[in-house]
Short mmCIF file of C-alpha atoms in Angstrom, two decimals:
data_model
loop_
_atom_site.label_atom_id
_atom_site.label_comp_id
_atom_site.label_asym_id
_atom_site.label_seq_id
_atom_site.Cartn_x
_atom_site.Cartn_y
_atom_site.Cartn_z
CA UNK R 1 155.74 13.65 117.34
CA UNK R 2 152.99 13.13 114.81
CA UNK R 3 149.75 12.06 116.46
CA UNK R 4 148.39 13.35 119.76
CA UNK R 5 150.18 12.74 123.05
CA UNK R 6 148.09 12.23 126.18
CA UNK R 7 149.68 13.68 129.33
CA UNK R 8 153.18 12.55 128.16
CA UNK R 9 151.94 9.04 128.91
CA UNK R 10 150.52 7.75 125.63
CA UNK R 11 150.11 8.61 121.97
CA UNK R 12 147.17 8.29 119.61
CA UNK R 13 148.31 8.47 115.98
CA UNK R 14 145.03 9.49 114.26
CA UNK R 15 141.50 10.37 115.43
CA UNK R 16 140.20 7.14 113.80
CA UNK R 17 142.44 4.95 116.01
CA UNK R 18 140.74 2.55 118.42
CA UNK R 19 143.96 2.01 120.42
CA UNK R 20 146.61 4.21 122.04
CA UNK R 21 150.29 3.37 122.66
CA UNK R 22 152.00 3.82 126.05
CA UNK R 23 155.14 5.99 125.81
CA UNK R 24 156.11 5.19 129.38
CA UNK R 25 155.21 2.32 131.70
CA UNK R 26 151.63 2.96 132.88
CA UNK R 27 149.96 1.68 136.06
CA UNK R 28 146.45 0.21 136.27
CA UNK R 29 143.58 2.54 137.15
CA UNK R 30 145.25 5.56 135.59
CA UNK R 31 142.72 7.74 133.76
CA UNK R 32 143.78 9.45 130.53
CA UNK R 33 141.69 12.21 129.00
CA UNK R 34 141.36 11.84 125.23
CA UNK R 35 139.13 14.77 124.41
CA UNK R 36 136.94 17.02 126.51
CA UNK R 37 134.13 14.51 126.56
CA UNK R 38 136.03 11.24 126.65
CA UNK R 39 138.41 9.60 129.11
CA UNK R 40 139.71 6.06 129.41
CA UNK R 41 140.75 4.29 132.63
CA UNK R 42 143.38 1.56 132.29
CA UNK R 43 142.16 -1.80 133.56
CA UNK R 44 145.69 -3.23 133.87
CA UNK R 45 149.32 -2.02 133.72
CA UNK R 46 150.50 -1.13 130.18
CA UNK R 47 154.22 -1.49 129.37
CA UNK R 48 156.14 1.08 127.33
CA UNK R 49 155.35 0.56 123.62
CA UNK R 50 152.27 -1.57 124.27
CA UNK R 51 148.69 -0.66 123.34
CA UNK R 52 145.43 -0.16 125.22
CA UNK R 53 141.86 0.14 123.94
CA UNK R 54 140.37 3.61 123.62
CA UNK R 55 136.94 2.13 122.88
CA UNK R 56 135.20 -1.21 123.40
CA UNK R 57 135.70 -3.94 120.77
CA UNK R 58 133.47 -6.99 120.19
CA UNK R 59 134.97 -10.17 118.70
CA UNK R 60 135.82 -9.63 114.97
CA UNK R 61 135.76 -5.83 115.36
CA UNK R 62 138.58 -4.08 113.49
CA UNK R 63 141.44 -2.69 115.57
CA UNK R 64 142.75 0.59 114.12
CA UNK R 65 146.17 2.29 114.59
CA UNK R 66 147.85 4.82 112.24
CA UNK R 67 144.32 5.26 110.85
CA UNK R 68 144.55 1.75 109.32
CA UNK R 69 143.37 -1.74 110.29
CA UNK R 70 146.07 -3.66 112.19
CA UNK R 71 143.94 -6.74 112.96
CA UNK R 72 140.68 -7.96 114.46
CA UNK R 73 139.58 -8.56 118.04
CA UNK R 74 139.40 -12.24 119.03
CA UNK R 75 137.53 -11.57 122.28
CA UNK R 76 135.59 -8.73 123.85
CA UNK R 77 138.00 -5.89 124.64
CA UNK R 78 136.86 -3.23 127.11
CA UNK R 79 138.09 0.38 127.03
CA UNK R 80 141.36 0.55 128.98
CA UNK R 81 142.26 -3.13 128.39
CA UNK R 82 145.76 -4.10 127.23
CA UNK R 83 145.55 -4.86 123.48
CA UNK R 84 148.02 -7.44 122.17
CA UNK R 85 148.34 -10.94 120.72
CA UNK R 86 146.06 -12.44 123.42
CA UNK R 87 143.03 -10.51 122.17
CA UNK R 88 143.91 -9.38 118.59
CA UNK R 89 144.99 -11.36 115.54
CA UNK R 90 146.35 -10.48 112.15
CA UNK R 91 143.95 -10.59 109.20
CA UNK R 92 146.83 -10.92 106.71
CA UNK R 93 149.86 -13.12 106.27
CA UNK R 94 148.12 -16.38 107.01
CA UNK R 95 146.98 -19.32 104.86
CA UNK R 96 144.19 -18.33 102.45
CA UNK R 97 141.64 -20.75 103.94
CA UNK R 98 141.95 -19.02 107.32
CA UNK R 99 141.47 -15.52 105.96
CA UNK R 100 138.12 -13.93 106.74
CA UNK E 1 182.84 22.51 101.57
CA UNK E 2 179.20 23.37 100.96
CA UNK E 3 176.66 21.56 103.07
CA UNK E 4 175.18 19.77 100.09
CA UNK E 5 178.39 18.08 98.98
CA UNK E 6 180.85 15.55 100.34
CA UNK E 7 184.18 14.20 99.16
CA UNK E 8 183.84 10.86 97.40
CA UNK E 9 185.75 8.53 95.07
CA UNK E 10 184.89 9.18 91.42
CA UNK E 11 184.85 5.79 89.63
CA UNK E 12 185.52 5.17 85.91
CA UNK E 13 181.78 4.57 85.28
CA UNK E 14 180.89 7.99 86.72
CA UNK E 15 179.54 6.65 90.00
CA UNK E 16 180.68 7.99 93.36
CA UNK E 17 182.07 5.76 96.11
CA UNK E 18 182.03 6.80 99.76
CA UNK E 19 184.51 4.10 100.80
CA UNK E 20 187.50 2.69 98.91
CA UNK E 21 187.49 -1.10 99.23
CA UNK E 22 188.92 -4.12 97.48
CA UNK E 23 186.18 -6.79 97.44
CA UNK E 24 187.01 -10.49 97.77
CA UNK E 25 183.89 -12.17 96.42
CA UNK E 26 183.39 -15.94 96.75
CA UNK E 27 181.43 -17.74 94.01
CA UNK E 28 179.93 -20.27 96.45
CA UNK E 29 179.72 -21.31 100.09
CA UNK E 30 182.69 -23.57 99.40
CA UNK E 31 184.89 -20.65 98.36
CA UNK E 32 183.68 -18.44 101.22
CA UNK E 33 186.18 -19.54 103.91
CA UNK E 34 189.08 -18.73 101.56
CA UNK E 35 187.62 -15.30 100.80
CA UNK E 36 187.23 -14.60 104.53
CA UNK E 37 190.75 -15.79 105.26
CA UNK E 38 192.24 -13.65 102.45
CA UNK E 39 190.45 -10.52 103.70
CA UNK E 40 191.34 -11.21 107.33
CA UNK E 41 195.03 -11.58 106.41
CA UNK E 42 195.00 -8.37 104.35
CA UNK E 43 194.56 -4.79 105.41
CA UNK E 44 191.34 -3.11 106.49
CA UNK E 45 190.40 -1.90 103.01
CA UNK E 46 190.04 -5.52 101.79
CA UNK E 47 186.49 -6.77 102.43
CA UNK E 48 185.07 -10.29 101.94
CA UNK E 49 181.42 -11.06 101.13
CA UNK E 50 181.03 -14.70 102.29
CA UNK E 51 177.67 -16.37 101.65
CA UNK E 52 175.91 -19.71 101.86
CA UNK E 53 174.83 -20.48 98.28
CA UNK E 54 175.86 -23.85 96.80
CA UNK E 55 178.07 -24.70 93.81
CA UNK E 56 175.07 -25.54 91.60
CA UNK E 57 171.90 -23.61 92.51
CA UNK E 58 168.79 -24.09 90.32
CA UNK E 59 168.77 -21.64 87.39
CA UNK E 60 166.66 -18.78 88.85
CA UNK E 61 168.65 -18.87 92.10
CA UNK E 62 171.92 -18.99 90.15
CA UNK E 63 170.93 -16.00 88.01
CA UNK E 64 170.05 -14.03 91.13
CA UNK E 65 173.35 -15.07 92.76
CA UNK E 66 175.32 -13.96 89.69
CA UNK E 67 173.48 -10.62 89.66
CA UNK E 68 174.48 -10.05 93.29
CA UNK E 69 178.13 -11.08 92.77
CA UNK E 70 178.49 -8.73 89.79
CA UNK E 71 176.59 -6.06 91.74
CA UNK E 72 179.15 -6.13 94.56
CA UNK E 73 181.94 -5.48 92.04
CA UNK E 74 179.87 -2.64 90.52
CA UNK E 75 179.12 -1.00 93.89
CA UNK E 76 180.84 2.41 93.84
CA UNK E 77 182.47 1.73 97.24
CA UNK E 78 184.49 -1.03 95.53
CA UNK E 79 187.69 -0.03 93.71
CA UNK E 80 188.58 -3.52 92.49
CA UNK E 81 187.39 -7.12 92.89
CA UNK E 82 188.86 -10.59 93.25
CA UNK E 83 186.38 -13.39 92.51
CA UNK E 84 187.29 -16.62 94.31
CA UNK E 85 185.83 -19.96 93.15
CA UNK E 86 186.36 -23.60 93.96
CA UNK E 87 186.53 -24.16 90.20
CA UNK E 88 183.51 -26.42 89.71
CA UNK E 89 180.70 -23.88 90.17
CA UNK E 90 177.93 -23.82 87.54
CA UNK E 91 178.69 -20.14 87.07
CA UNK E 92 181.65 -19.60 84.74
CA UNK E 93 183.99 -17.38 86.75
CA UNK E 94 185.57 -15.73 83.66
CA UNK E 95 182.18 -14.78 82.21
CA UNK E 96 181.17 -13.31 85.55
CA UNK E 97 184.43 -11.34 85.68
CA UNK E 98 183.76 -10.00 82.16
CA UNK E 99 180.35 -8.73 83.29
CA UNK E 100 181.90 -7.18 86.39
CA UNK E 101 184.67 -5.51 84.35
CA UNK E 102 182.12 -3.48 82.36
CA UNK E 103 182.25 -0.87 85.15
CA UNK E 104 185.85 -0.17 84.11
CA UNK E 105 187.38 -1.19 87.45
CA UNK E 106 190.05 -3.91 87.91
CA UNK E 107 188.66 -7.44 88.27
CA UNK E 108 190.70 -10.58 88.90
CA UNK E 109 189.78 -14.24 89.31
CA UNK E 110 191.23 -17.24 91.09
CA UNK E 111 190.01 -20.80 91.66
CA UNK E 112 191.10 -23.11 94.45
CA UNK E 113 191.50 -26.00 91.98
CA UNK E 114 193.74 -24.03 89.62
CA UNK E 115 195.80 -22.74 92.54
CA UNK E 116 196.48 -26.30 93.70
CA UNK E 117 194.36 -26.32 96.84
CA UNK E 118 193.91 -24.14 99.88
CA UNK E 119 197.53 -23.14 100.54
CA UNK E 120 198.08 -22.32 96.88
CA UNK E 121 194.83 -20.33 96.83
CA UNK E 122 195.90 -18.25 99.83
CA UNK E 123 199.26 -17.55 98.22
CA UNK E 124 197.85 -16.73 94.79
CA UNK E 125 194.90 -14.79 96.25
CA UNK E 126 197.22 -12.66 98.37
CA UNK E 127 199.24 -11.74 95.27
CA UNK E 128 196.05 -10.68 93.44
CA UNK E 129 195.01 -8.61 96.45
CA UNK E 130 198.36 -6.79 96.67
CA UNK E 131 197.96 -5.73 93.04
CA UNK E 132 194.30 -4.64 93.53
CA UNK E 133 195.20 -2.68 96.69
CA UNK E 134 198.00 -0.89 94.80
CA UNK E 135 195.48 0.22 92.15
CA UNK E 136 192.88 1.20 94.76
CA UNK E 137 195.36 3.44 96.59
CA UNK E 138 195.49 5.70 93.52
CA UNK E 139 191.89 6.77 94.17
CA UNK E 140 191.44 10.00 96.16
CA UNK E 141 188.40 11.86 97.43
CA UNK E 142 187.06 14.91 95.61
CA UNK E 143 183.79 16.89 95.87
CA UNK E 144 180.59 15.09 94.89
CA UNK E 145 176.90 15.90 95.10
CA UNK E 146 174.30 14.33 97.37
CA UNK E 147 172.39 13.36 94.19
CA UNK E 148 175.00 10.65 93.58
CA UNK E 149 173.90 8.81 96.76
CA UNK E 150 171.75 5.66 96.80
CA UNK E 151 170.75 5.04 100.41
CA UNK E 152 169.22 1.77 101.61
CA UNK E 153 166.55 2.23 104.31
CA UNK E 154 166.27 -0.76 106.61
CA UNK E 155 164.75 -1.77 109.93
CA UNK E 156 165.61 -4.69 112.20
CA UNK E 157 164.78 -5.55 115.78
CA UNK E 158 161.66 -3.38 115.51
CA UNK E 159 159.47 -2.39 118.43
CA UNK E 160 156.65 0.10 118.90
CA UNK E 161 159.10 3.03 118.82
CA UNK E 162 160.19 2.09 115.27
CA UNK E 163 156.85 3.17 113.81
CA UNK E 164 156.40 6.09 116.21
CA UNK E 165 159.88 7.63 116.16
CA UNK E 166 162.87 6.20 114.27
CA UNK E 167 161.13 5.23 111.01
CA UNK E 168 159.38 8.63 110.62
CA UNK E 169 162.75 10.31 111.33
CA UNK E 170 164.30 8.25 108.52
CA UNK E 171 161.29 9.19 106.36
CA UNK E 172 162.13 12.86 106.87
CA UNK E 173 165.78 12.22 105.91
CA UNK E 174 164.57 10.26 102.84
CA UNK E 175 162.44 13.23 101.78
CA UNK E 176 165.50 15.51 102.15
CA UNK E 177 167.64 13.08 100.12
CA UNK E 178 165.04 12.85 97.34
CA UNK E 179 164.74 16.67 97.30
CA UNK E 180 168.55 16.82 96.92
CA UNK E 181 168.27 14.53 93.85
CA UNK E 182 169.35 11.26 95.47
CA UNK E 183 167.76 7.80 95.75
CA UNK E 184 166.13 6.28 98.88
CA UNK E 185 165.30 2.55 98.83
CA UNK E 186 162.99 0.65 101.16
CA UNK E 187 162.72 -3.15 100.94
CA UNK E 188 161.56 -6.21 102.94
CA UNK E 189 158.36 -6.85 100.96
CA UNK E 190 156.71 -9.05 103.65
CA UNK E 191 156.74 -5.91 105.81
CA UNK E 192 154.47 -4.13 103.33
CA UNK E 193 151.67 -6.62 104.03
CA UNK E 194 148.77 -4.68 105.48
CA UNK E 195 150.24 -1.33 104.45
CA UNK E 196 150.49 -1.85 100.68
CA UNK E 197 147.37 0.22 100.02
CA UNK E 198 149.21 3.29 101.37
CA UNK E 199 152.32 2.64 99.24
CA UNK E 200 150.07 1.86 96.23
CA UNK E 201 148.46 5.30 96.53
CA UNK E 202 151.94 6.85 96.34
CA UNK E 203 153.03 5.06 93.15
CA UNK E 204 154.10 7.35 90.30
CA UNK E 205 152.00 5.40 87.76
CA UNK E 206 149.83 2.30 87.30
CA UNK E 207 152.71 0.12 86.09
CA UNK E 208 154.67 0.72 89.30
CA UNK E 209 151.52 0.15 91.33
CA UNK E 210 150.83 -3.18 89.59
CA UNK E 211 154.41 -4.37 90.18
CA UNK E 212 154.29 -3.37 93.84
CA UNK E 213 151.02 -5.20 94.48
CA UNK E 214 152.25 -8.27 92.55
CA UNK E 215 155.38 -8.45 94.74
CA UNK E 216 153.36 -8.21 97.95
CA UNK E 217 150.90 -10.82 96.69
CA UNK E 218 153.74 -13.20 95.81
CA UNK E 219 155.29 -12.85 99.30
CA UNK E 220 151.90 -13.50 100.89
CA UNK E 221 151.34 -16.60 98.71
CA UNK E 222 154.79 -17.89 99.71
CA UNK E 223 153.40 -18.19 103.22
CA UNK E 224 150.60 -20.40 101.86
CA UNK E 225 153.11 -22.43 99.85
CA UNK E 226 155.24 -23.19 102.86
CA UNK E 227 152.13 -24.21 104.78
CA UNK E 228 152.85 -21.64 107.44
CA UNK E 229 151.47 -18.29 108.32
CA UNK E 230 153.34 -15.23 109.44
CA UNK E 231 151.72 -15.31 112.85
CA UNK E 232 154.38 -16.34 115.34
CA UNK E 233 157.22 -15.36 112.97
CA UNK E 234 155.92 -11.94 111.92
CA UNK E 235 156.00 -9.97 114.08
CA UNK E 236 158.90 -11.91 115.63
CA UNK E 237 158.81 -12.83 119.34
CA UNK E 238 161.15 -9.88 119.99
CA UNK E 239 158.88 -7.51 118.02
CA UNK E 240 155.92 -8.77 120.06
CA UNK E 241 157.74 -8.21 123.34
CA UNK E 242 158.34 -4.66 122.11
CA UNK E 243 154.59 -4.12 121.70
CA UNK E 244 154.00 -5.02 118.03
CA UNK E 245 150.92 -7.25 117.75
CA UNK E 246 150.41 -8.03 114.03
CA UNK E 247 152.25 -7.90 110.69
CA UNK E 248 149.88 -5.10 109.66
CA UNK E 249 150.99 -2.95 112.60
CA UNK E 250 154.67 -3.68 111.92
CA UNK E 251 154.22 -2.86 108.20
CA UNK E 252 152.41 0.42 108.84
CA UNK E 253 155.35 1.49 111.01
CA UNK E 254 157.97 0.14 108.58
CA UNK E 255 156.80 2.05 105.49
CA UNK E 256 157.26 5.35 107.36
CA UNK E 257 160.98 5.01 106.46
CA UNK E 258 160.08 5.90 102.88
CA UNK E 259 158.92 9.43 103.69
CA UNK E 260 156.23 11.12 101.64
CA UNK E 261 157.46 11.43 98.03
CA UNK E 262 156.05 9.40 95.10
CA UNK E 263 157.17 5.78 94.72
CA UNK E 264 159.04 5.83 91.41
CA UNK E 265 159.98 2.19 90.77
CA UNK E 266 159.96 -1.40 92.08
CA UNK E 267 163.23 -3.24 91.49
CA UNK E 268 163.96 -6.98 91.78
CA UNK E 269 166.39 -8.36 94.38
CA UNK E 270 169.99 -7.30 93.70
CA UNK E 271 169.16 -5.51 90.43
CA UNK E 272 170.80 -2.18 89.63
CA UNK E 273 169.20 0.75 91.48
CA UNK E 274 168.80 4.09 89.68
CA UNK E 275 171.05 7.08 90.41
CA UNK E 276 168.85 10.12 90.94
CA UNK E 277 165.89 7.76 91.19
CA UNK E 278 163.89 9.35 94.02
CA UNK E 279 162.01 7.01 96.35
CA UNK E 280 162.04 3.37 95.18
CA UNK E 281 161.35 -0.15 96.49
CA UNK E 282 163.55 -3.25 96.17
CA UNK E 283 161.62 -6.55 96.44
CA UNK E 284 163.53 -8.47 99.13
CA UNK E 285 162.76 -11.00 101.86
CA UNK E 286 162.19 -9.82 105.41
CA UNK E 287 165.57 -11.07 106.66
CA UNK E 288 167.44 -7.81 107.24
CA UNK E 289 170.98 -9.04 106.41
CA UNK E 290 169.85 -10.45 103.02
CA UNK E 291 167.84 -7.32 102.39
CA UNK E 292 170.82 -5.00 103.04
CA UNK E 293 173.07 -7.18 100.85
CA UNK E 294 170.53 -6.99 97.99
CA UNK E 295 170.50 -3.19 98.11
CA UNK E 296 174.30 -3.01 98.31
CA UNK E 297 174.47 -5.28 95.23
CA UNK E 298 172.03 -2.83 93.60
CA UNK E 299 174.54 -0.03 94.16
CA UNK E 300 173.58 1.49 97.52
CA UNK E 301 176.69 3.13 98.97
CA UNK E 302 175.15 3.65 102.42
CA UNK E 303 172.46 2.12 104.63
CA UNK E 304 170.32 3.64 107.37
CA UNK E 305 169.11 1.01 109.81
CA UNK E 306 166.50 1.68 112.49
CA UNK E 307 166.26 -0.58 115.51
CA UNK E 308 164.09 -0.29 118.58
CA UNK E 309 165.44 -3.33 120.35
CA UNK E 310 169.10 -2.84 119.46
CA UNK E 311 170.54 -4.50 116.32
CA UNK E 312 174.34 -4.32 115.82
CA UNK E 313 174.33 -5.25 112.10
CA UNK E 314 176.87 -3.82 109.66
CA UNK E 315 177.89 -4.61 106.08
CA UNK E 316 181.34 -5.23 104.56
CA UNK E 317 180.82 -2.87 101.59
CA UNK E 318 178.45 -0.10 102.78
CA UNK E 319 178.57 1.84 106.07
CA UNK E 320 175.43 1.29 108.15
CA UNK E 321 174.03 4.19 110.23
CA UNK E 322 172.06 2.99 113.26
CA UNK E 323 169.03 4.95 114.46
CA UNK E 324 166.99 4.05 117.54
CA UNK E 325 163.76 5.57 118.81
CA UNK E 326 163.80 3.58 122.05
CA UNK E 327 165.20 5.64 125.00
CA UNK E 328 166.29 2.51 126.89
CA UNK E 329 168.17 1.12 123.86
CA UNK E 330 169.69 4.55 123.19
CA UNK E 331 171.16 4.50 126.70
CA UNK E 332 171.98 0.79 127.08
CA UNK E 333 173.57 0.38 123.60
CA UNK E 334 174.85 3.94 123.09
CA UNK E 335 178.14 2.62 121.62
CA UNK E 336 176.25 0.86 118.82
CA UNK E 337 173.92 3.73 117.88
CA UNK E 338 174.76 6.63 115.56
CA UNK E 339 171.57 8.68 115.90
CA UNK E 340 169.30 8.87 118.95
CA UNK E 341 165.73 9.51 117.78
CA UNK E 342 164.20 8.69 121.16
CA UNK E 343 163.61 12.39 121.80
CA UNK E 344 160.61 12.04 119.47
CA UNK E 345 158.87 9.98 122.16
CA UNK E 346 159.48 12.84 124.61
CA UNK E 347 158.07 15.40 122.17
CA UNK E 348 161.01 16.52 120.01
CA UNK E 349 160.12 17.25 116.40
CA UNK E 350 160.54 14.42 113.90
CA UNK E 351 161.66 16.92 111.26
CA UNK E 352 164.48 18.30 113.45
CA UNK E 353 165.97 14.87 114.18
CA UNK E 354 165.43 13.88 110.53
CA UNK E 355 167.41 16.93 109.45
CA UNK E 356 170.20 15.92 111.86
CA UNK E 357 170.15 12.44 110.32
CA UNK E 358 170.45 13.95 106.82
CA UNK E 359 173.59 15.76 108.02
CA UNK E 360 174.91 12.46 109.46
CA UNK E 361 174.38 10.87 106.01
CA UNK E 362 176.51 13.62 104.47
CA UNK E 363 179.22 13.25 107.13
CA UNK E 364 179.37 9.44 106.76
CA UNK E 365 179.49 9.82 102.97
CA UNK E 366 182.42 12.18 103.58
CA UNK E 367 184.27 9.47 105.51
CA UNK E 368 183.07 9.68 109.12
CA UNK E 369 182.98 6.09 110.45
CA UNK E 370 179.71 4.62 111.76
CA UNK E 371 179.40 2.65 115.01
CA UNK E 372 179.11 -0.62 113.06
CA UNK E 373 182.29 0.25 111.12
CA UNK E 374 184.19 1.07 114.32
CA UNK E 375 183.28 -2.36 115.70
CA UNK E 376 184.03 -4.15 112.42
CA UNK E 377 180.47 -5.49 112.11
CA UNK E 378 180.23 -6.81 108.54
CA UNK E 379 177.43 -9.31 108.00
CA UNK E 380 176.67 -10.50 104.50
CA UNK E 381 174.06 -12.97 103.19
CA UNK E 382 172.59 -13.55 99.73
CA UNK E 383 168.92 -14.49 99.30
CA UNK E 384 168.39 -18.03 98.00
CA UNK E 385 165.22 -18.98 96.09
CA UNK E 386 163.90 -22.28 97.46
CA UNK E 387 163.24 -24.97 94.80
CA UNK E 388 159.60 -25.45 95.90
CA UNK E 389 158.97 -21.74 95.34
CA UNK E 390 160.43 -21.94 91.82
CA UNK E 391 158.39 -25.07 91.09
CA UNK E 392 155.14 -23.55 92.30
CA UNK E 393 155.38 -19.92 91.26
CA UNK E 394 158.15 -19.75 88.66
CA UNK E 395 161.08 -17.40 88.94
CA UNK E 396 160.50 -13.94 90.39
CA UNK E 397 160.73 -11.00 87.99
#
């Protein structure tokens, strides 16, 4: 697979990504080592195919996957948090007046 | 047989069919039940393309409809065509048949009014079909090159595995096809939103780039026009359940189907696709059945369709190869899948599975039935252009 797999549990597509994707169902409190100096501990269970934060995000911070922006944070997201529609929204494909 | 050829049907216009069908093509929604009935009563090689468009669509929608109807007759998988009308359609059925006949294949017409109603239409239509089937049976398979193939690349029922596994596998197969001289076509313009900068960087020249960006911009403005946004609909609830959060994320995964070669052209819905055209885009809506039908009308003989969640879609004219990257779907819906790309998630190489898929393309072109064909899945739908879109933005290219 392109990207970097973490312990057969998750994948990070590019080094710029701020989120990883679970490639199996993951339990809370699991710690995944990204690089020698950086690990992330999941704060909640992450379902297969769903994303978790590799780094902290403040509201309006860009969320990056595939090395590209996939949306912006709507709340504070801590490392290890589940990242989905409850805390990220699309920047595109919405009425012009709502676009940032 | 060498590995780079297959046996196909050589048509009078020089194109190569991979199936040998008689198409029963209704002019309107009204004529569609008769077309379906005629095909159902006939043998397997007779295929109907029912649709929902009215007798009198506004001009841009009518022109697009006519392009698609003629395109079905021109598809190389079609040996001969019967157009079926009510008799009052705005489109003149004889003029349409003349356009269709330019490919040098038999074309016949019949209207329900001229035939004296439904029972007369079934009787007269059946006679036309017997004659078209007789002609079609004369066609036989002989060696053809992979460069004659136009392959539609589609995704539906996407989840997170689509962007991670199945779409990159299709991208590898697309690169192989383009290297062999063929044409690979991605579509579903709304699913470029958020990823168009990557496709734009791959455009062969500035003119292609400008057309690509104009198409994406138009689709994004349509959301404004309808007073809705894509959030909630794109990604769909099913996509979201599968882990896709935003249209940008879905798009970035979707464009992986197009591989890595330069984007050579952007073609309007249902317009003729180039033979030997490399990697191209057709500007279609995001509804997968309409998107597939547009590419088939453009001349695609075959479609590759990735699905994480488990779509069963087929097409009456072109075989559809199903690829899933989701291990649970691969197991649960094994009967409906042709290629299991879920090994990518477990660490298998994308290139290896992509090379297997390229071989599956060759085998299906050679006559091997797909899962959707075995189950008789044959959806068809033609894109309509809503009147408020025409009023606000004019006709698309």
